[in-house]
Amino acid sequence: MRDKIESLQQQSAALEPDQKERAKIRDAVVKETEKFLNNIHDFEKSPTYFSKVNGKEIMDYPIADEPIGIEQSVRLITDNIDKTGITGSSGGHLGYIPGGGIYSSSLGDYWADITNSYAGVYFASPGGVRLENHLLNWMRDMVGYPDTTYGNLASGGSIANLTAIVTARDAYNIKGANVPEHVIYLSKQAHHCIDKALHIAGLRECVVRTIDLDDQYRLNIQSLEEQVSEDVKKGLKPFMMIASAGTTDTGAIDPIDEIADLADKYKAWFHVDAAYGGFFMLTNEGRKKFSGIERSDSMVLDPHKGLFLPFGVGVVLVKNGELMRKSFSYFASYMQDIVVQQGEISPADVSPELTKHFRGLRMWLPLMLHGVRPFRACLEEKLLLARYAYEALQKMEHVEVGPAPELSIVTFRFVPPGTDANDFNEALVKAIHDDGRIFISSTTIDGVFTLRLAILAFRTHLDTIDLILEILKEKAKELYK
Ligand SMILES: *Cc1c(COP(=O)(O)O)cnc(C)c1O
């Protein structure tokens, strides 16, 4: 048996490369990623969108006993992943809500992966759990929540919203039989991950009131007020009101203070989805625009959007944190006394996850290395870039702009006389995608095909905006002959 074990040990030794072998594979990865970074601002060399390559070659290499080595692997990644679809880390990414990918964050991930600290429970990594709670406390203070707050670094905004919704459900003691008498209010522009979360949380049979919009694409507060009082008359129970603090489509901020008043009046849970807009609270302007947000019961913000981190971290904060623990500290309830004694809540007790990526390090290291100041400046820059783009678009021929940007999303469309505007704008988006240098996306609001510039990538600067304005002009002219 010893022989057999020793032979297996030898065969598995490849999993533990020595220092020299580590250097070889690391250098190959660093070399290629450095090349990537050095070209990232050059939209000719490094387009933001590759419409014609699909990464199919990956499938030609089966997951098999025989390895293919670092060189071939690096080439496969470069050709089939980096050069397909949207370059998520590009400043030319002005579609959807762009992500980030700041370099220092990747080193936090590198560290977390190498040491593989288990930051799910305090016992296993007191420092890791403290670090994540320290970050959560920082965000708690930023949004003006009290110290009864608990939170969690989730994988993204969708899971963060789900976590808040499940907490609210349990706080209101909503169970199968009484689901249909409870009402949820949100606007037509609420993110679809909320619907998904309601489904997963078993709340699909709740009455969901989709409130119409005002002329700025915000939740229409009058309509909400009328709807709630009508529902109460009918004997229904207002359960939850959801505001978007920065909608994904247009960046509109729902009337937070007024919704908070109604939630108070009807004793409903007030949840704010600030996945896109939340970190604008680091800026003076954002602070003002989000006033009243501290009155909510729970909130979501996405560091992989507004803090420019690589994809994979969203935050949920719940003001009455104890409620979060009641919903999620299921399997580990035998540990609750220890947790309370230590004064540190463990992620596993307030989230659906048990074993998890130690996400804290990818967020903490950049904040320690750079301080908050450059993040604030970068966010302020984005607010101004949106205004700059808006002004330029207003002056552009045959362009109809949407409302002035509340945050960093600009909506507009071309309306050249004698053309079908919806068709024209659709063709224009396609032409911009084929060009590839800058990526934009479109949406349909009330049946109107609308173009948008979503400015949130940290690498988006004045020259990026000038370039997309140029491209828009050029492509519109080509199409409108
Ligand atoms: C992006 C976004 C979400 C979803 O978050 P993910 O991180 O993509 O899961 C939810 N709400 C809003 C307003 C968003 O912009």
Coordinates of C-alpha atoms and ligand atoms in Angstrom, one line a residue:
M1 CA 0.0 0.0 0.0
R2 CA 2.8 2.4 0.8
D3 CA 4.2 1.9 -2.7
K4 CA 0.9 2.6 -4.2
I5 CA 0.5 5.8 -2.2
E6 CA 3.9 7.0 -3.0
S7 CA 3.4 6.4 -6.7
L8 CA 0.2 8.4 -6.5
Q9 CA 2.0 11.2 -4.7
Q10 CA 4.5 11.3 -7.5
Q11 CA 1.8 11.4 -10.2
S12 CA 0.1 14.3 -8.4
A13 CA 3.3 16.3 -7.9
A14 CA 2.4 18.4 -11.0
L15 CA -0.1 20.1 -8.8
E16 CA 2.7 21.5 -6.7
P17 CA 5.1 23.2 -9.1
D18 CA 8.5 24.2 -7.6
Q19 CA 9.8 27.7 -7.5
K20 CA 11.3 27.5 -10.9
E21 CA 8.2 26.0 -12.5
R22 CA 6.1 28.6 -10.8
A23 CA 8.2 31.4 -12.2
K24 CA 7.8 29.9 -15.7
I25 CA 4.0 29.8 -15.7
R26 CA 3.7 33.0 -13.8
D27 CA 6.0 34.9 -16.2
A28 CA 4.1 33.6 -19.2
V29 CA 0.8 34.9 -17.7
V30 CA 2.3 38.2 -16.6
K31 CA 3.9 38.8 -20.0
E32 CA 0.7 38.3 -21.8
T33 CA -1.5 40.3 -19.4
E34 CA 1.1 43.1 -19.5
K35 CA 0.8 43.2 -23.2
F36 CA -2.9 43.4 -22.8
L37 CA -2.7 46.3 -20.4
N38 CA -0.2 48.2 -22.5
N39 CA -2.6 48.2 -25.4
I40 CA -5.8 48.7 -23.6
H41 CA -6.1 52.4 -24.3
D42 CA -5.5 51.9 -28.0
F43 CA -8.9 51.2 -29.5
E44 CA -7.4 50.4 -32.9
K45 CA -5.1 47.7 -31.6
S46 CA -7.4 46.6 -28.8
P47 CA -11.0 47.0 -29.9
T48 CA -13.7 47.0 -27.3
Y49 CA -16.0 44.7 -29.2
F50 CA -15.1 41.8 -31.4
S51 CA -18.2 40.9 -33.5
K52 CA -16.6 38.2 -35.7
V53 CA -14.6 35.8 -33.4
N54 CA -16.5 33.3 -31.3
G55 CA -13.9 31.4 -29.2
K56 CA -14.8 28.1 -30.7
E57 CA -11.3 26.8 -30.7
I58 CA -11.5 26.3 -27.0
M59 CA -13.7 23.3 -27.7
D60 CA -11.0 21.6 -29.8
Y61 CA -9.0 21.0 -26.7
P62 CA -10.7 18.3 -24.6
I63 CA -10.4 18.2 -20.8
A64 CA -8.1 15.2 -20.8
D65 CA -5.3 13.4 -19.1
E66 CA -2.6 14.9 -21.3
P67 CA -1.9 18.6 -20.5
I68 CA -1.3 21.2 -23.2
G69 CA 1.2 23.4 -21.4
I70 CA 1.4 27.1 -20.6
E71 CA 2.3 28.4 -24.0
Q72 CA -0.7 26.8 -25.8
S73 CA -3.0 27.7 -22.9
V74 CA -1.9 31.4 -23.0
R75 CA -2.4 31.4 -26.8
L76 CA -5.9 29.9 -26.4
I77 CA -6.9 32.5 -23.9
T78 CA -5.6 35.4 -25.9
D79 CA -7.2 34.3 -29.2
N80 CA -10.4 32.9 -27.9
I81 CA -11.3 34.9 -24.9
D82 CA -9.5 38.2 -24.8
K83 CA -10.4 38.8 -28.5
T84 CA -14.1 37.8 -28.5
G85 CA -17.1 39.6 -27.4
I86 CA -16.8 42.7 -25.2
T87 CA -13.6 43.7 -23.6
G88 CA -14.9 44.1 -20.0
S89 CA -11.9 46.1 -18.9
S90 CA -11.8 48.5 -21.8
G91 CA -12.5 52.2 -21.4
G92 CA -14.4 51.9 -24.6
H93 CA -17.0 49.9 -22.9
L94 CA -20.0 52.2 -22.8
G95 CA -22.7 49.6 -23.0
Y96 CA -25.0 48.1 -20.3
I97 CA -23.3 49.0 -17.1
P98 CA -19.6 48.7 -17.7
G99 CA -17.3 47.0 -15.3
G100 CA -13.9 47.8 -14.0
G101 CA -10.9 45.7 -13.4
I102 CA -8.4 47.8 -11.6
Y103 CA -5.0 46.2 -11.5
S104 CA -4.4 46.3 -7.8
S105 CA -7.6 44.3 -7.2
S106 CA -6.2 41.4 -9.3
L107 CA -3.3 41.2 -6.9
G108 CA -5.7 40.9 -4.0
D109 CA -7.4 38.0 -5.8
Y110 CA -4.0 36.5 -6.5
W111 CA -3.1 36.6 -2.8
A112 CA -6.5 35.3 -1.7
D113 CA -6.2 32.4 -4.1
I114 CA -2.7 31.5 -3.0
T115 CA -3.3 31.5 0.7
N116 CA -6.9 30.3 0.2
S117 CA -8.1 31.7 3.6
Y118 CA -11.6 30.5 4.4
A119 CA -13.3 33.8 5.2
G120 CA -16.8 32.3 5.6
V121 CA -16.6 32.0 9.4
Y122 CA -14.7 33.9 12.0
F123 CA -13.2 30.9 13.6
A124 CA -11.4 29.9 10.4
S125 CA -10.1 33.4 9.5
P126 CA -10.6 36.0 12.1
G127 CA -8.6 38.5 10.1
G128 CA -10.3 37.7 6.9
V129 CA -13.8 38.1 8.4
R130 CA -12.7 41.3 10.2
L131 CA -11.4 42.7 6.9
E132 CA -14.7 42.0 5.1
N133 CA -16.7 43.5 8.0
H134 CA -14.4 46.5 8.1
L135 CA -15.2 47.1 4.4
L136 CA -18.9 46.6 5.1
N137 CA -18.7 49.1 8.0
W138 CA -17.1 51.6 5.7
M139 CA -20.0 51.3 3.2
R140 CA -22.5 51.4 6.1
D141 CA -21.1 54.7 7.2
M142 CA -21.0 56.0 3.6
V143 CA -24.7 55.4 3.2
G144 CA -25.6 56.6 6.7
Y145 CA -26.9 53.3 8.2
P146 CA -26.5 52.8 12.0
D147 CA -24.3 50.3 13.6
T148 CA -27.1 47.7 13.9
T149 CA -26.3 47.0 10.2
Y150 CA -25.0 43.8 8.9
G151 CA -24.0 43.2 5.4
N152 CA -22.3 40.8 3.0
L153 CA -19.9 40.8 0.2
A154 CA -21.8 38.7 -2.3
S155 CA -20.9 37.7 -5.8
G156 CA -22.8 40.5 -7.4
G157 CA -25.9 42.7 -7.3
S158 CA -28.3 39.9 -8.2
I159 CA -27.4 37.7 -5.2
A160 CA -27.2 40.8 -3.0
N161 CA -30.7 41.8 -4.0
L162 CA -31.9 38.2 -3.4
T163 CA -30.3 38.3 0.1
A164 CA -32.1 41.5 1.0
I165 CA -35.4 40.2 -0.3
V166 CA -35.2 36.9 1.6
T167 CA -34.4 38.9 4.8
A168 CA -37.5 41.1 4.2
R169 CA -39.7 38.1 3.5
D170 CA -38.8 36.5 6.8
A171 CA -39.0 39.8 8.7
Y172 CA -42.6 40.0 7.5
N173 CA -43.2 36.4 8.3
I174 CA -44.4 35.7 4.7
K175 CA -44.9 32.0 4.1
G176 CA -46.6 30.0 1.4
A177 CA -50.2 30.5 2.4
N178 CA -50.0 34.2 3.0
V179 CA -47.9 35.1 0.0
P180 CA -50.8 36.2 -2.3
E181 CA -52.0 38.9 0.1
H182 CA -48.7 40.7 0.2
V183 CA -47.8 43.5 -2.3
I184 CA -44.5 44.5 -3.7
Y185 CA -44.1 47.9 -5.4
L186 CA -41.4 48.7 -8.0
S187 CA -41.1 50.7 -11.1
K188 CA -41.2 49.6 -14.7
Q189 CA -37.4 50.3 -14.8
A190 CA -36.5 48.1 -11.8
H191 CA -33.7 45.6 -12.7
H192 CA -34.9 42.2 -13.9
C193 CA -32.8 40.5 -11.2
I194 CA -35.4 41.6 -8.7
D195 CA -38.1 39.5 -10.6
K196 CA -35.6 36.6 -10.6
A197 CA -35.0 37.1 -6.8
L198 CA -38.7 37.2 -6.1
H199 CA -39.1 33.9 -8.0
I200 CA -36.2 32.3 -6.1
A201 CA -37.5 33.6 -2.8
G202 CA -40.9 32.0 -3.4
L203 CA -42.6 35.3 -3.8
R204 CA -43.8 35.0 -7.3
E205 CA -47.4 34.8 -6.1
C206 CA -47.1 38.1 -4.3
V207 CA -49.0 40.9 -5.9
V208 CA -46.4 42.8 -7.8
R209 CA -47.4 46.4 -8.7
T210 CA -45.2 47.7 -11.5
I211 CA -45.6 51.5 -11.2
D212 CA -45.4 53.7 -14.2
L213 CA -42.7 56.4 -14.8
D214 CA -42.6 60.1 -14.7
D215 CA -41.1 62.1 -17.6
Q216 CA -37.6 61.5 -16.2
Y217 CA -38.1 57.7 -16.1
R218 CA -38.4 57.7 -12.3
L219 CA -41.0 55.9 -10.4
N220 CA -44.1 58.0 -10.5
I221 CA -44.7 58.8 -6.8
Q222 CA -48.4 59.8 -7.3
S223 CA -49.2 56.5 -9.0
L224 CA -47.5 54.7 -6.2
E225 CA -49.4 56.6 -3.6
E226 CA -52.8 55.9 -5.3
Q227 CA -51.9 52.2 -5.8
V228 CA -51.0 51.6 -2.2
S229 CA -54.1 53.2 -0.8
E230 CA -56.2 51.3 -3.2
D231 CA -54.5 48.0 -2.2
V232 CA -55.0 48.7 1.4
K233 CA -58.7 49.3 0.8
K234 CA -58.8 46.0 -0.9
G235 CA -57.4 44.4 2.3
L236 CA -54.0 43.7 0.7
K237 CA -50.8 44.2 2.7
P238 CA -48.1 46.5 1.4
F239 CA -45.0 44.4 2.0
M240 CA -42.1 46.0 0.2
M241 CA -41.3 49.1 -1.8
I242 CA -38.3 49.0 -4.0
A243 CA -36.5 52.1 -5.3
S244 CA -33.7 52.1 -7.9
A245 CA -31.0 54.6 -7.1
G246 CA -29.7 54.8 -10.6
T247 CA -31.7 52.6 -12.9
T248 CA -29.7 50.5 -15.3
D249 CA -31.4 51.8 -18.4
T250 CA -31.1 55.5 -17.9
G251 CA -29.5 56.2 -14.5
A252 CA -32.7 57.7 -13.1
I253 CA -33.0 58.0 -9.3
D254 CA -36.4 57.2 -8.0
P255 CA -37.8 59.7 -5.5
I256 CA -36.2 58.1 -2.5
D257 CA -37.4 60.4 0.3
E258 CA -41.0 60.3 -0.9
I259 CA -41.0 56.5 -1.2
A260 CA -39.5 56.3 2.3
D261 CA -42.4 58.4 3.6
L262 CA -44.9 56.0 2.0
A263 CA -43.0 53.0 3.3
D264 CA -43.1 54.6 6.8
K265 CA -46.8 55.3 6.5
Y266 CA -47.7 51.8 5.4
K267 CA -45.1 50.0 7.4
A268 CA -43.6 48.4 4.3
W269 CA -40.0 47.3 4.0
F270 CA -38.1 49.8 1.9
H271 CA -35.3 48.4 -0.3
V272 CA -33.0 50.4 -2.5
D273 CA -31.3 48.9 -5.4
A274 CA -28.2 51.1 -5.8
A275 CA -26.2 48.4 -7.6
Y276 CA -25.2 50.8 -10.4
G277 CA -25.4 54.2 -8.6
G278 CA -24.4 53.4 -5.0
F279 CA -20.8 54.5 -5.1
F280 CA -21.6 57.9 -6.5
M281 CA -22.3 58.6 -2.8
L282 CA -18.6 59.0 -2.5
T283 CA -19.0 62.3 -4.4
N284 CA -20.6 65.4 -3.0
E285 CA -23.1 65.6 -5.8
G286 CA -24.0 61.9 -5.4
R287 CA -24.5 62.4 -1.7
K288 CA -27.1 65.0 -2.3
K289 CA -28.9 63.1 -5.0
F290 CA -29.2 60.0 -2.8
S291 CA -30.5 61.9 0.2
G292 CA -33.0 59.9 2.2
I293 CA -31.3 56.6 1.2
E294 CA -30.4 56.1 4.9
R295 CA -34.1 55.7 5.6
S296 CA -34.3 52.5 3.7
D297 CA -34.3 49.1 5.4
S298 CA -31.8 47.4 3.0
M299 CA -29.7 48.4 0.1
V300 CA -27.5 46.9 -2.6
L301 CA -24.4 48.4 -4.2
D302 CA -22.0 46.8 -6.7
P303 CA -18.2 47.4 -6.2
H304 CA -17.7 45.6 -9.5
K305 CA -19.5 48.6 -11.1
G306 CA -19.0 51.8 -9.1
L307 CA -15.8 50.9 -7.4
F308 CA -14.2 49.6 -10.7
L309 CA -13.3 46.2 -9.3
P310 CA -13.2 43.1 -11.5
F311 CA -16.5 41.3 -11.8
G312 CA -17.5 39.2 -8.8
V313 CA -18.5 41.4 -5.9
G314 CA -21.8 43.0 -4.9
V315 CA -22.8 44.2 -1.5
V316 CA -26.0 44.0 0.5
L317 CA -26.6 46.0 3.7
V318 CA -29.5 45.4 6.0
K319 CA -30.2 48.1 8.6
N320 CA -31.6 45.7 11.2
G321 CA -28.8 43.2 10.7
E322 CA -30.2 40.8 13.2
L323 CA -32.9 40.0 10.8
M324 CA -30.3 38.9 8.2
R325 CA -28.8 36.5 10.7
K326 CA -32.3 35.1 11.5
S327 CA -32.8 34.3 7.8
F328 CA -29.4 32.8 7.0
S329 CA -27.7 31.5 10.1
Y330 CA -29.3 28.2 9.5
F331 CA -26.7 25.5 9.5
A332 CA -24.4 27.2 11.8
S333 CA -26.9 28.2 14.4
Y334 CA -25.0 26.2 17.0
M335 CA -22.2 28.8 16.7
Q336 CA -24.3 31.9 17.3
D337 CA -23.2 32.5 20.8
I338 CA -19.5 32.4 19.8
V339 CA -20.3 34.8 17.0
V340 CA -22.0 37.3 19.2
Q341 CA -19.3 37.0 21.9
Q342 CA -16.6 37.8 19.4
G343 CA -18.5 40.8 18.2
E344 CA -17.9 39.8 14.6
I345 CA -20.6 38.4 12.4
S346 CA -19.5 35.7 10.0
P347 CA -20.4 35.9 6.3
A348 CA -21.8 32.4 6.4
D349 CA -24.4 33.5 9.0
V350 CA -25.8 36.3 6.8
S351 CA -25.7 34.9 3.3
P352 CA -26.8 31.9 1.2
E353 CA -23.1 30.9 0.8
L354 CA -21.0 28.7 3.0
T355 CA -17.6 28.2 1.3
K356 CA -16.9 31.3 -0.6
H357 CA -14.2 33.3 -2.4
F358 CA -12.4 35.6 -0.1
R359 CA -13.7 38.7 -1.9
G360 CA -12.6 41.1 0.7
L361 CA -9.0 41.2 -0.3
R362 CA -9.7 42.3 -3.9
M363 CA -11.6 45.3 -2.5
W364 CA -9.4 46.1 0.5
L365 CA -6.0 46.1 -1.2
P366 CA -6.9 48.8 -3.8
L367 CA -8.4 51.0 -1.1
M368 CA -5.3 50.6 1.0
L369 CA -3.0 51.2 -2.0
H370 CA -4.7 54.1 -3.5
G371 CA -6.9 55.6 -0.8
V372 CA -10.5 56.7 -1.5
R373 CA -9.5 59.9 -3.2
P374 CA -8.8 58.6 -6.7
F375 CA -12.0 56.6 -6.7
R376 CA -14.0 59.7 -5.8
A377 CA -12.2 61.7 -8.5
C378 CA -12.9 59.0 -11.1
L379 CA -16.6 58.9 -10.2
E380 CA -16.8 62.7 -10.4
E381 CA -15.1 62.6 -13.8
K382 CA -17.7 60.1 -15.0
L383 CA -20.6 62.4 -13.9
L384 CA -19.0 65.3 -15.8
L385 CA -18.2 63.1 -18.9
A386 CA -21.9 62.2 -19.1
R387 CA -22.8 65.9 -19.0
Y388 CA -20.2 66.6 -21.6
A389 CA -21.5 63.9 -23.9
Y390 CA -25.1 65.1 -23.3
E391 CA -24.2 68.7 -24.4
A392 CA -22.3 67.5 -27.4
L393 CA -25.2 65.2 -28.5
Q394 CA -27.7 68.1 -28.1
K395 CA -25.7 69.9 -30.8
M396 CA -25.4 66.9 -33.1
E397 CA -27.6 66.9 -36.2
H398 CA -30.8 64.8 -36.2
V399 CA -30.2 63.8 -32.5
E400 CA -33.0 63.8 -30.0
V401 CA -31.7 63.5 -26.4
G402 CA -33.4 62.0 -23.4
P403 CA -33.6 63.7 -20.0
A404 CA -30.4 65.3 -18.7
P405 CA -28.3 62.6 -17.1
E406 CA -28.9 62.2 -13.4
L407 CA -25.7 60.1 -13.0
S408 CA -23.5 58.8 -15.8
I409 CA -25.9 57.4 -18.4
V410 CA -26.9 59.4 -21.4
T411 CA -29.9 58.4 -23.6
F412 CA -30.5 59.7 -27.1
R413 CA -31.5 58.6 -30.5
F414 CA -31.2 59.7 -34.1
V415 CA -34.3 61.0 -35.8
P416 CA -33.3 61.7 -39.4
P417 CA -36.2 63.0 -41.4
G418 CA -37.8 60.5 -43.8
T419 CA -36.5 57.4 -42.0
D420 CA -38.0 55.1 -39.5
A421 CA -36.1 56.1 -36.4
N422 CA -36.3 52.7 -34.7
D423 CA -34.8 51.0 -37.8
F424 CA -32.2 53.7 -38.2
N425 CA -30.9 53.5 -34.7
E426 CA -30.9 49.7 -34.8
A427 CA -28.7 49.8 -37.9
L428 CA -26.5 52.4 -36.3
V429 CA -25.8 50.3 -33.2
K430 CA -24.9 47.4 -35.5
A431 CA -22.5 49.6 -37.5
I432 CA -20.9 50.7 -34.2
H433 CA -20.5 47.1 -33.2
D434 CA -19.0 46.1 -36.5
D435 CA -16.5 49.0 -36.1
G436 CA -15.6 47.6 -32.7
R437 CA -13.5 50.4 -31.3
I438 CA -16.2 51.6 -28.8
F439 CA -19.1 49.5 -27.6
I440 CA -22.5 50.9 -26.9
S441 CA -25.8 49.2 -26.3
S442 CA -29.4 50.1 -26.8
T443 CA -32.6 49.7 -25.0
T444 CA -36.3 50.2 -25.7
I445 CA -38.2 52.5 -23.4
D446 CA -41.9 52.7 -23.9
G447 CA -41.6 51.2 -27.4
V448 CA -38.9 53.7 -28.4
F449 CA -35.6 52.3 -29.6
T450 CA -33.0 54.3 -27.6
L451 CA -29.3 54.5 -27.7
R452 CA -27.3 55.0 -24.5
L453 CA -23.8 55.8 -23.3
A454 CA -23.2 54.3 -20.0
I455 CA -20.0 55.9 -18.6
L456 CA -18.6 54.0 -15.7
A457 CA -15.5 52.2 -16.8
F458 CA -12.6 53.8 -14.9
R459 CA -10.6 53.8 -18.2
T460 CA -13.2 56.0 -20.0
H461 CA -11.9 59.5 -20.4
L462 CA -12.5 62.6 -22.5
D463 CA -10.7 61.1 -25.5
T464 CA -13.0 58.1 -25.3
I465 CA -16.1 60.3 -25.4
D466 CA -14.7 62.4 -28.2
L467 CA -14.1 59.2 -30.2
I468 CA -17.6 57.8 -29.7
L469 CA -19.1 61.2 -30.7
E470 CA -16.9 61.1 -33.8
I471 CA -17.9 57.5 -34.6
L472 CA -21.6 58.3 -34.1
K473 CA -21.4 61.2 -36.5
E474 CA -19.5 59.1 -39.0
K475 CA -21.7 56.1 -38.9
A476 CA -24.9 58.1 -38.9
K477 CA -23.7 60.0 -42.0
E478 CA -22.9 56.7 -43.8
L479 CA -26.4 55.3 -43.0
Y480 CA -28.2 58.5 -43.9
K481 CA -27.4 59.1 -47.5
Ligands
LIG1 C1 -26.2 45.5 -12.5 C2 -27.5 45.8 -11.7 C3 -28.0 44.7 -11.0 C4 -27.5 43.3 -11.1 O1 -26.3 43.2 -10.5 P1 -25.2 42.1 -11.0 O2 -24.0 42.5 -10.3 O3 -25.2 42.2 -12.4 O4 -25.8 40.8 -10.5 C5 -29.1 45.0 -10.3 N1 -29.6 46.3 -10.2 C6 -29.1 47.3 -10.9 C7 -29.7 48.6 -10.8 C8 -28.0 47.1 -11.7 O5 -27.5 48.1 -12.4

